[in-house]
Amino acid sequence: MPSAQHLPLSVAALRRTRQAARFGGVMHYFDSIDSTNTAARRLALDGATEGTVVIAETQTKGRGRLGRAWVSPPFRNLYLSIIVRPPIATADAPQLVLVAGLAVAETVREWTARAAIKWPNDVLVDGRKVAGILTEMDDDDDRVRFVIIGIGVNLNSVATDFPPELRDKAVGLCTAVGAPIDRVAFTDHLLSRLEERYELFVHQGFAAVGPLWEGLSCLTGKPVEVDDGYRRYAGVAVGIAGDGSLRLRDATGSEIRVVVGDVTVVGGYDGA
Ligand code: BTN
């Protein structure tokens, strides 16, 4: 049984707040599921409309980037996937992870101004990860058919809910804020932000989103190393390019663009 602090999500209340909205107007709720991204993908292949949401209390096979697992203890956090069908080329689909990252960071900032985005898909508070995003795409003839945007937010996890190796890297928003987080309110605000930023992206392109994203980035100006699984890059992060790739200035003054990879800030963060 959940403790008094860890009750099931009041899905009826969440459905009421979202019933007229495009994002979350249709919501599938599960006590336990393998992965909300997998469930959303099944629904998308069956023709589910844009804005359909899958939420679970726990995931038995929650997935993170680069084949990692996403720790998903029950009744504490948010594990959500949403189906979008943007009218964009396959090549532009990676920009969506940044669009979603912006919406998640802006939502977290409604609870604490100490939140920042770490390229490409992490939201940090005080340098520790509070949320991650995993997008998975399906396309046809170089056009996107659908994208599943999977979002995991550590809301009410405390240190002992994380495996020991993650305890200095991850944090629950409740710990950062010093109070339990209302999961219905957070999810409602997140879906509203996501809808707003997604509409901006679809109607005005990534050029309208990029400056907002840059304004919340914790990497700009910092010396970083990036591991893309094949090689390591080192340089100072100078921003993101129009396609969403990370721009680095290396020791020779040349600009490097990194499309995928894990970023480490040399010497750690001072603040967010
Ligand atoms: C990452 O930071 O590596 C991305 C983590 C994404 C986790 C979320 S939880 C909801 C959705 N379902 C999954 O299996 N993964 C995403």
PDB file of N, CA, C and O in Angstrom, residues 14-79:
ATOM      1  N   LEU A  14      -7.612  14.822 -12.656  1.00  0.00           N
ATOM      2  CA  LEU A  14      -6.772  15.219 -13.800  1.00  0.00           C
ATOM      3  C   LEU A  14      -7.591  15.212 -15.091  1.00  0.00           C
ATOM      4  O   LEU A  14      -7.481  16.129 -15.907  1.00  0.00           O
ATOM      5  N   ARG A  15      -8.428  14.199 -15.253  1.00  0.00           N
ATOM      6  CA  ARG A  15      -9.267  14.143 -16.471  1.00  0.00           C
ATOM      7  C   ARG A  15     -10.200  15.341 -16.538  1.00  0.00           C
ATOM      8  O   ARG A  15     -10.425  15.904 -17.610  1.00  0.00           O
ATOM      9  N   ARG A  16     -10.739  15.741 -15.381  1.00  0.00           N
ATOM     10  CA  ARG A  16     -11.647  16.912 -15.367  1.00  0.00           C
ATOM     11  C   ARG A  16     -10.913  18.164 -15.830  1.00  0.00           C
ATOM     12  O   ARG A  16     -11.425  18.931 -16.632  1.00  0.00           O
ATOM     13  N   THR A  17      -9.676  18.354 -15.341  1.00  0.00           N
ATOM     14  CA  THR A  17      -8.959  19.588 -15.717  1.00  0.00           C
ATOM     15  C   THR A  17      -8.568  19.578 -17.187  1.00  0.00           C
ATOM     16  O   THR A  17      -8.402  20.637 -17.788  1.00  0.00           O
ATOM     17  N   ARG A  18      -8.403  18.392 -17.769  1.00  0.00           N
ATOM     18  CA  ARG A  18      -7.905  18.308 -19.151  1.00  0.00           C
ATOM     19  C   ARG A  18      -8.998  18.008 -20.165  1.00  0.00           C
ATOM     20  O   ARG A  18      -8.697  17.932 -21.369  1.00  0.00           O
ATOM     21  N   GLN A  19     -10.253  17.878 -19.745  1.00  0.00           N
ATOM     22  CA  GLN A  19     -11.264  17.309 -20.649  1.00  0.00           C
ATOM     23  C   GLN A  19     -11.464  18.122 -21.926  1.00  0.00           C
ATOM     24  O   GLN A  19     -11.744  17.552 -22.977  1.00  0.00           O
ATOM     25  N   ALA A  20     -11.257  19.441 -21.865  1.00  0.00           N
ATOM     26  CA  ALA A  20     -11.474  20.253 -23.065  1.00  0.00           C
ATOM     27  C   ALA A  20     -10.168  20.544 -23.805  1.00  0.00           C
ATOM     28  O   ALA A  20     -10.164  21.239 -24.818  1.00  0.00           O
ATOM     29  N   ALA A  21      -9.057  20.013 -23.288  1.00  0.00           N
ATOM     30  CA  ALA A  21      -7.749  20.341 -23.871  1.00  0.00           C
ATOM     31  C   ALA A  21      -7.390  19.371 -24.997  1.00  0.00           C
ATOM     32  O   ALA A  21      -7.880  18.252 -25.051  1.00  0.00           O
ATOM     33  N   ARG A  22      -6.531  19.849 -25.897  1.00  0.00           N
ATOM     34  CA  ARG A  22      -6.043  18.964 -26.962  1.00  0.00           C
ATOM     35  C   ARG A  22      -5.055  17.937 -26.404  1.00  0.00           C
ATOM     36  O   ARG A  22      -5.069  16.777 -26.780  1.00  0.00           O
ATOM     37  N   PHE A  23      -4.169  18.386 -25.508  1.00  0.00           N
ATOM     38  CA  PHE A  23      -3.181  17.486 -24.912  1.00  0.00           C
ATOM     39  C   PHE A  23      -3.742  16.949 -23.593  1.00  0.00           C
ATOM     40  O   PHE A  23      -3.889  17.689 -22.625  1.00  0.00           O
ATOM     41  N   GLY A  24      -4.079  15.672 -23.581  1.00  0.00           N
ATOM     42  CA  GLY A  24      -4.611  15.065 -22.369  1.00  0.00           C
ATOM     43  C   GLY A  24      -6.121  14.982 -22.337  1.00  0.00           C
ATOM     44  O   GLY A  24      -6.693  14.489 -21.367  1.00  0.00           O
ATOM     45  N   GLY A  25      -6.786  15.429 -23.403  1.00  0.00           N
ATOM     46  CA  GLY A  25      -8.249  15.267 -23.484  1.00  0.00           C
ATOM     47  C   GLY A  25      -8.619  13.788 -23.536  1.00  0.00           C
ATOM     48  O   GLY A  25      -9.679  13.382 -23.056  1.00  0.00           O
ATOM     49  N   VAL A  26      -7.733  12.997 -24.134  1.00  0.00           N
ATOM     50  CA  VAL A  26      -7.863  11.523 -24.061  1.00  0.00           C
ATOM     51  C   VAL A  26      -6.686  11.025 -23.229  1.00  0.00           C
ATOM     52  O   VAL A  26      -5.526  11.325 -23.541  1.00  0.00           O
ATOM     53  N   MET A  27      -7.012  10.303 -22.153  1.00  0.00           N
ATOM     54  CA  MET A  27      -5.957   9.885 -21.231  1.00  0.00           C
ATOM     55  C   MET A  27      -6.144   8.422 -20.849  1.00  0.00           C
ATOM     56  O   MET A  27      -7.220   8.030 -20.425  1.00  0.00           O
ATOM     57  N   HIS A  28      -5.084   7.642 -21.027  1.00  0.00           N
ATOM     58  CA  HIS A  28      -5.098   6.230 -20.626  1.00  0.00           C
ATOM     59  C   HIS A  28      -4.245   6.105 -19.363  1.00  0.00           C
ATOM     60  O   HIS A  28      -3.082   6.536 -19.358  1.00  0.00           O
ATOM     61  N   TYR A  29      -4.836   5.534 -18.330  1.00  0.00           N
ATOM     62  CA  TYR A  29      -4.165   5.466 -17.030  1.00  0.00           C
ATOM     63  C   TYR A  29      -3.967   4.006 -16.638  1.00  0.00           C
ATOM     64  O   TYR A  29      -4.904   3.199 -16.736  1.00  0.00           O
ATOM     65  N   PHE A  30      -2.762   3.662 -16.211  1.00  0.00           N
ATOM     66  CA  PHE A  30      -2.451   2.282 -15.809  1.00  0.00           C
ATOM     67  C   PHE A  30      -1.820   2.288 -14.417  1.00  0.00           C
ATOM     68  O   PHE A  30      -0.993   3.149 -14.113  1.00  0.00           O
ATOM     69  N   ASP A  31      -2.207   1.292 -13.608  1.00  0.00           N
ATOM     70  CA  ASP A  31      -1.511   1.110 -12.312  1.00  0.00           C
ATOM     71  C   ASP A  31      -0.054   0.758 -12.576  1.00  0.00           C
ATOM     72  O   ASP A  31       0.857   1.255 -11.930  1.00  0.00           O
ATOM     73  N   SER A  32       0.127  -0.185 -13.512  1.00  0.00           N
ATOM     74  CA  SER A  32       1.469  -0.667 -13.806  1.00  0.00           C
ATOM     75  C   SER A  32       1.528  -1.047 -15.280  1.00  0.00           C
ATOM     76  O   SER A  32       0.567  -1.614 -15.810  1.00  0.00           O
ATOM     77  N   ILE A  33       2.624  -0.738 -15.913  1.00  0.00           N
ATOM     78  CA  ILE A  33       2.762  -1.045 -17.341  1.00  0.00           C
ATOM     79  C   ILE A  33       4.252  -1.262 -17.622  1.00  0.00           C
ATOM     80  O   ILE A  33       5.106  -0.847 -16.824  1.00  0.00           O
ATOM     81  N   ASP A  34       4.546  -1.894 -18.745  1.00  0.00           N
ATOM     82  CA  ASP A  34       5.970  -2.069 -19.082  1.00  0.00           C
ATOM     83  C   ASP A  34       6.620  -0.693 -19.267  1.00  0.00           C
ATOM     84  O   ASP A  34       7.559  -0.313 -18.564  1.00  0.00           O
ATOM     85  N   SER A  35       6.111   0.061 -20.235  1.00  0.00           N
ATOM     86  CA  SER A  35       6.637   1.410 -20.490  1.00  0.00           C
ATOM     87  C   SER A  35       5.503   2.219 -21.104  1.00  0.00           C
ATOM     88  O   SER A  35       4.830   1.740 -22.036  1.00  0.00           O
ATOM     89  N   THR A  36       5.299   3.425 -20.620  1.00  0.00           N
ATOM     90  CA  THR A  36       4.235   4.262 -21.208  1.00  0.00           C
ATOM     91  C   THR A  36       4.563   4.577 -22.668  1.00  0.00           C
ATOM     92  O   THR A  36       3.656   4.755 -23.481  1.00  0.00           O
ATOM     93  N   ASN A  37       5.862   4.644 -23.013  1.00  0.00           N
ATOM     94  CA  ASN A  37       6.215   4.883 -24.420  1.00  0.00           C
ATOM     95  C   ASN A  37       5.773   3.715 -25.300  1.00  0.00           C
ATOM     96  O   ASN A  37       5.260   3.922 -26.407  1.00  0.00           O
ATOM     97  N   THR A  38       5.962   2.501 -24.815  1.00  0.00           N
ATOM     98  CA  THR A  38       5.552   1.319 -25.581  1.00  0.00           C
ATOM     99  C   THR A  38       4.038   1.311 -25.757  1.00  0.00           C
ATOM    100  O   THR A  38       3.525   1.046 -26.851  1.00  0.00           O
ATOM    101  N   ALA A  39       3.308   1.620 -24.685  1.00  0.00           N
ATOM    102  CA  ALA A  39       1.841   1.634 -24.764  1.00  0.00           C
ATOM    103  C   ALA A  39       1.366   2.724 -25.722  1.00  0.00           C
ATOM    104  O   ALA A  39       0.454   2.511 -26.529  1.00  0.00           O
ATOM    105  N   ALA A  40       1.994   3.891 -25.655  1.00  0.00           N
ATOM    106  CA  ALA A  40       1.587   5.000 -26.536  1.00  0.00           C
ATOM    107  C   ALA A  40       1.880   4.647 -27.992  1.00  0.00           C
ATOM    108  O   ALA A  40       1.103   4.993 -28.891  1.00  0.00           O
ATOM    109  N   ARG A  41       2.982   3.977 -28.211  1.00  0.00           N
ATOM    110  CA  ARG A  41       3.325   3.581 -29.591  1.00  0.00           C
ATOM    111  C   ARG A  41       2.261   2.631 -30.157  1.00  0.00           C
ATOM    112  O   ARG A  41       1.834   2.775 -31.301  1.00  0.00           O
ATOM    113  N   ARG A  42       1.826   1.677 -29.311  1.00  0.00           N
ATOM    114  CA  ARG A  42       0.764   0.744 -29.750  1.00  0.00           C
ATOM    115  C   ARG A  42      -0.494   1.519 -30.117  1.00  0.00           C
ATOM    116  O   ARG A  42      -1.128   1.273 -31.144  1.00  0.00           O
ATOM    117  N   LEU A  43      -0.859   2.496 -29.272  1.00  0.00           N
ATOM    118  CA  LEU A  43      -2.060   3.302 -29.537  1.00  0.00           C
ATOM    119  C   LEU A  43      -1.891   4.119 -30.810  1.00  0.00           C
ATOM    120  O   LEU A  43      -2.828   4.235 -31.609  1.00  0.00           O
ATOM    121  N   ALA A  44      -0.706   4.684 -31.009  1.00  0.00           N
ATOM    122  CA  ALA A  44      -0.460   5.507 -32.209  1.00  0.00           C
ATOM    123  C   ALA A  44      -0.573   4.651 -33.466  1.00  0.00           C
ATOM    124  O   ALA A  44      -1.157   5.079 -34.469  1.00  0.00           O
ATOM    125  N   LEU A  45      -0.036   3.449 -33.411  1.00  0.00           N
ATOM    126  CA  LEU A  45      -0.112   2.557 -34.584  1.00  0.00           C
ATOM    127  C   LEU A  45      -1.561   2.167 -34.863  1.00  0.00           C
ATOM    128  O   LEU A  45      -1.930   1.902 -36.011  1.00  0.00           O
ATOM    129  N   ASP A  46      -2.396   2.176 -33.809  1.00  0.00           N
ATOM    130  CA  ASP A  46      -3.834   1.881 -33.979  1.00  0.00           C
ATOM    131  C   ASP A  46      -4.632   3.125 -34.358  1.00  0.00           C
ATOM    132  O   ASP A  46      -5.865   3.086 -34.388  1.00  0.00           O
ATOM    133  N   GLY A  47      -3.956   4.267 -34.553  1.00  0.00           N
ATOM    134  CA  GLY A  47      -4.639   5.461 -35.046  1.00  0.00           C
ATOM    135  C   GLY A  47      -5.027   6.477 -33.995  1.00  0.00           C
ATOM    136  O   GLY A  47      -5.806   7.398 -34.288  1.00  0.00           O
ATOM    137  N   ALA A  48      -4.511   6.341 -32.771  1.00  0.00           N
ATOM    138  CA  ALA A  48      -4.877   7.301 -31.711  1.00  0.00           C
ATOM    139  C   ALA A  48      -4.543   8.728 -32.153  1.00  0.00           C
ATOM    140  O   ALA A  48      -3.561   8.972 -32.853  1.00  0.00           O
ATOM    141  N   THR A  49      -5.371   9.665 -31.721  1.00  0.00           N
ATOM    142  CA  THR A  49      -5.223  11.054 -32.180  1.00  0.00           C
ATOM    143  C   THR A  49      -4.100  11.777 -31.435  1.00  0.00           C
ATOM    144  O   THR A  49      -3.702  11.380 -30.334  1.00  0.00           O
ATOM    145  N   GLU A  50      -3.658  12.871 -32.067  1.00  0.00           N
ATOM    146  CA  GLU A  50      -2.643  13.716 -31.439  1.00  0.00           C
ATOM    147  C   GLU A  50      -3.157  14.209 -30.088  1.00  0.00           C
ATOM    148  O   GLU A  50      -4.322  14.588 -29.956  1.00  0.00           O
ATOM    149  N   GLY A  51      -2.262  14.192 -29.113  1.00  0.00           N
ATOM    150  CA  GLY A  51      -2.622  14.667 -27.783  1.00  0.00           C
ATOM    151  C   GLY A  51      -3.040  13.559 -26.832  1.00  0.00           C
ATOM    152  O   GLY A  51      -3.218  13.807 -25.639  1.00  0.00           O
ATOM    153  N   THR A  52      -3.176  12.329 -27.361  1.00  0.00           N
ATOM    154  CA  THR A  52      -3.516  11.192 -26.496  1.00  0.00           C
ATOM    155  C   THR A  52      -2.359  10.942 -25.520  1.00  0.00           C
ATOM    156  O   THR A  52      -1.197  10.916 -25.914  1.00  0.00           O
ATOM    157  N   VAL A  53      -2.721  10.761 -24.254  1.00  0.00           N
ATOM    158  CA  VAL A  53      -1.722  10.626 -23.187  1.00  0.00           C
ATOM    159  C   VAL A  53      -1.828   9.252 -22.529  1.00  0.00           C
ATOM    160  O   VAL A  53      -2.928   8.727 -22.349  1.00  0.00           O
ATOM    161  N   VAL A  54      -0.672   8.706 -22.185  1.00  0.00           N
ATOM    162  CA  VAL A  54      -0.607   7.488 -21.370  1.00  0.00           C
ATOM    163  C   VAL A  54       0.147   7.837 -20.087  1.00  0.00           C
ATOM    164  O   VAL A  54       1.242   8.411 -20.151  1.00  0.00           O
ATOM    165  N   ILE A  55      -0.458   7.490 -18.951  1.00  0.00           N
ATOM    166  CA  ILE A  55       0.183   7.732 -17.650  1.00  0.00           C
ATOM    167  C   ILE A  55       0.172   6.423 -16.879  1.00  0.00           C
ATOM    168  O   ILE A  55      -0.813   5.675 -16.943  1.00  0.00           O
ATOM    169  N   ALA A  56       1.240   6.129 -16.175  1.00  0.00           N
ATOM    170  CA  ALA A  56       1.261   4.936 -15.322  1.00  0.00           C
ATOM    171  C   ALA A  56       1.803   5.293 -13.947  1.00  0.00           C
ATOM    172  O   ALA A  56       2.633   6.204 -13.809  1.00  0.00           O
ATOM    173  N   GLU A  57       1.332   4.537 -12.953  1.00  0.00           N
ATOM    174  CA  GLU A  57       1.843   4.740 -11.587  1.00  0.00           C
ATOM    175  C   GLU A  57       3.244   4.169 -11.444  1.00  0.00           C
ATOM    176  O   GLU A  57       4.042   4.660 -10.639  1.00  0.00           O
ATOM    177  N   THR A  58       3.513   3.079 -12.202  1.00  0.00           N
ATOM    178  CA  THR A  58       4.855   2.500 -12.174  1.00  0.00           C
ATOM    179  C   THR A  58       5.111   1.837 -13.515  1.00  0.00           C
ATOM    180  O   THR A  58       4.161   1.480 -14.237  1.00  0.00           O
ATOM    181  N   GLN A  59       6.380   1.703 -13.867  1.00  0.00           N
ATOM    182  CA  GLN A  59       6.764   1.024 -15.104  1.00  0.00           C
ATOM    183  C   GLN A  59       7.717  -0.118 -14.752  1.00  0.00           C
ATOM    184  O   GLN A  59       8.657   0.075 -13.972  1.00  0.00           O
ATOM    185  N   THR A  60       7.458  -1.282 -15.361  1.00  0.00           N
ATOM    186  CA  THR A  60       8.350  -2.414 -15.093  1.00  0.00           C
ATOM    187  C   THR A  60       9.550  -2.404 -16.039  1.00  0.00           C
ATOM    188  O   THR A  60      10.562  -3.027 -15.757  1.00  0.00           O
ATOM    189  N   LYS A  61       9.404  -1.702 -17.161  1.00  0.00           N
ATOM    190  CA  LYS A  61      10.528  -1.596 -18.111  1.00  0.00           C
ATOM    191  C   LYS A  61      10.650  -0.163 -18.627  1.00  0.00           C
ATOM    192  O   LYS A  61      10.722   0.072 -19.843  1.00  0.00           O
ATOM    193  N   GLY A  62      10.634   0.791 -17.697  1.00  0.00           N
ATOM    194  CA  GLY A  62      10.786   2.194 -18.084  1.00  0.00           C
ATOM    195  C   GLY A  62      12.125   2.382 -18.791  1.00  0.00           C
ATOM    196  O   GLY A  62      13.153   1.871 -18.339  1.00  0.00           O
ATOM    197  N   ARG A  63      12.080   3.102 -19.897  1.00  0.00           N
ATOM    198  CA  ARG A  63      13.289   3.247 -20.718  1.00  0.00           C
ATOM    199  C   ARG A  63      13.816   4.675 -20.674  1.00  0.00           C
ATOM    200  O   ARG A  63      13.052   5.636 -20.710  1.00  0.00           O
ATOM    201  N   GLY A  64      15.139   4.788 -20.637  1.00  0.00           N
ATOM    202  CA  GLY A  64      15.786   6.085 -20.783  1.00  0.00           C
ATOM    203  C   GLY A  64      16.554   6.123 -22.087  1.00  0.00           C
ATOM    204  O   GLY A  64      16.466   5.207 -22.900  1.00  0.00           O
ATOM    205  N   ARG A  65      17.289   7.202 -22.294  1.00  0.00           N
ATOM    206  CA  ARG A  65      18.118   7.312 -23.503  1.00  0.00           C
ATOM    207  C   ARG A  65      19.238   6.300 -23.469  1.00  0.00           C
ATOM    208  O   ARG A  65      19.641   5.827 -22.415  1.00  0.00           O
ATOM    209  N   LEU A  66      19.771   6.032 -24.646  1.00  0.00           N
ATOM    210  CA  LEU A  66      20.979   5.218 -24.814  1.00  0.00           C
ATOM    211  C   LEU A  66      20.831   3.851 -24.141  1.00  0.00           C
ATOM    212  O   LEU A  66      21.782   3.326 -23.559  1.00  0.00           O
ATOM    213  N   GLY A  67      19.601   3.289 -24.190  1.00  0.00           N
ATOM    214  CA  GLY A  67      19.356   1.937 -23.691  1.00  0.00           C
ATOM    215  C   GLY A  67      19.321   1.807 -22.179  1.00  0.00           C
ATOM    216  O   GLY A  67      19.298   0.693 -21.645  1.00  0.00           O
ATOM    217  N   ARG A  68      19.310   2.930 -21.474  1.00  0.00           N
ATOM    218  CA  ARG A  68      19.298   2.850 -20.005  1.00  0.00           C
ATOM    219  C   ARG A  68      17.889   2.591 -19.490  1.00  0.00           C
ATOM    220  O   ARG A  68      16.914   2.857 -20.173  1.00  0.00           O
ATOM    221  N   ALA A  69      17.813   2.107 -18.229  1.00  0.00           N
ATOM    222  CA  ALA A  69      16.501   1.926 -17.587  1.00  0.00           C
ATOM    223  C   ALA A  69      16.104   3.240 -16.908  1.00  0.00           C
ATOM    224  O   ALA A  69      16.965   4.038 -16.539  1.00  0.00           O
ATOM    225  N   TRP A  70      14.781   3.462 -16.784  1.00  0.00           N
ATOM    226  CA  TRP A  70      14.293   4.621 -16.036  1.00  0.00           C
ATOM    227  C   TRP A  70      13.625   4.088 -14.771  1.00  0.00           C
ATOM    228  O   TRP A  70      12.609   3.402 -14.842  1.00  0.00           O
ATOM    229  N   VAL A  71      14.232   4.377 -13.628  1.00  0.00           N
ATOM    230  CA  VAL A  71      13.728   3.878 -12.343  1.00  0.00           C
ATOM    231  C   VAL A  71      12.348   4.481 -12.095  1.00  0.00           C
ATOM    232  O   VAL A  71      12.185   5.695 -12.143  1.00  0.00           O
ATOM    233  N   SER A  72      11.343   3.608 -11.848  1.00  0.00           N
ATOM    234  CA  SER A  72       9.952   4.077 -11.822  1.00  0.00           C
ATOM    235  C   SER A  72       9.190   3.566 -10.601  1.00  0.00           C
ATOM    236  O   SER A  72       8.234   2.792 -10.720  1.00  0.00           O
ATOM    237  N   PRO A  73       9.590   3.979  -9.386  1.00  0.00           N
ATOM    238  CA  PRO A  73       8.858   3.527  -8.192  1.00  0.00           C
ATOM    239  C   PRO A  73       7.417   4.051  -8.209  1.00  0.00           C
ATOM    240  O   PRO A  73       7.168   5.146  -8.713  1.00  0.00           O
ATOM    241  N   PRO A  74       6.464   3.238  -7.653  1.00  0.00           N
ATOM    242  CA  PRO A  74       5.047   3.598  -7.760  1.00  0.00           C
ATOM    243  C   PRO A  74       4.627   4.776  -6.876  1.00  0.00           C
ATOM    244  O   PRO A  74       5.217   5.025  -5.841  1.00  0.00           O
ATOM    245  N   PHE A  75       3.579   5.460  -7.336  1.00  0.00           N
ATOM    246  CA  PHE A  75       2.816   6.450  -6.559  1.00  0.00           C
ATOM    247  C   PHE A  75       3.583   7.722  -6.192  1.00  0.00           C
ATOM    248  O   PHE A  75       3.109   8.510  -5.389  1.00  0.00           O
ATOM    249  N   ARG A  76       4.764   7.908  -6.762  1.00  0.00           N
ATOM    250  CA  ARG A  76       5.571   9.063  -6.346  1.00  0.00           C
ATOM    251  C   ARG A  76       5.712  10.114  -7.444  1.00  0.00           C
ATOM    252  O   ARG A  76       5.725  11.306  -7.179  1.00  0.00           O
ATOM    253  N   ASN A  77       5.873   9.618  -8.663  1.00  0.00           N
ATOM    254  CA  ASN A  77       6.417  10.475  -9.722  1.00  0.00           C
ATOM    255  C   ASN A  77       5.466  10.574 -10.887  1.00  0.00           C
ATOM    256  O   ASN A  77       4.314  10.132 -10.825  1.00  0.00           O
ATOM    257  N   LEU A  78       5.978  11.113 -11.981  1.00  0.00           N
ATOM    258  CA  LEU A  78       5.188  11.201 -13.209  1.00  0.00           C
ATOM    259  C   LEU A  78       5.885  10.410 -14.307  1.00  0.00           C
ATOM    260  O   LEU A  78       7.066  10.673 -14.607  1.00  0.00           O
ATOM    261  N   TYR A  79       5.177   9.459 -14.875  1.00  0.00           N
ATOM    262  CA  TYR A  79       5.648   8.708 -16.042  1.00  0.00           C
ATOM    263  C   TYR A  79       4.563   8.873 -17.094  1.00  0.00           C
ATOM    264  O   TYR A  79       3.470   8.308 -16.941  1.00  0.00           O
TER     265      TYR A  79
END
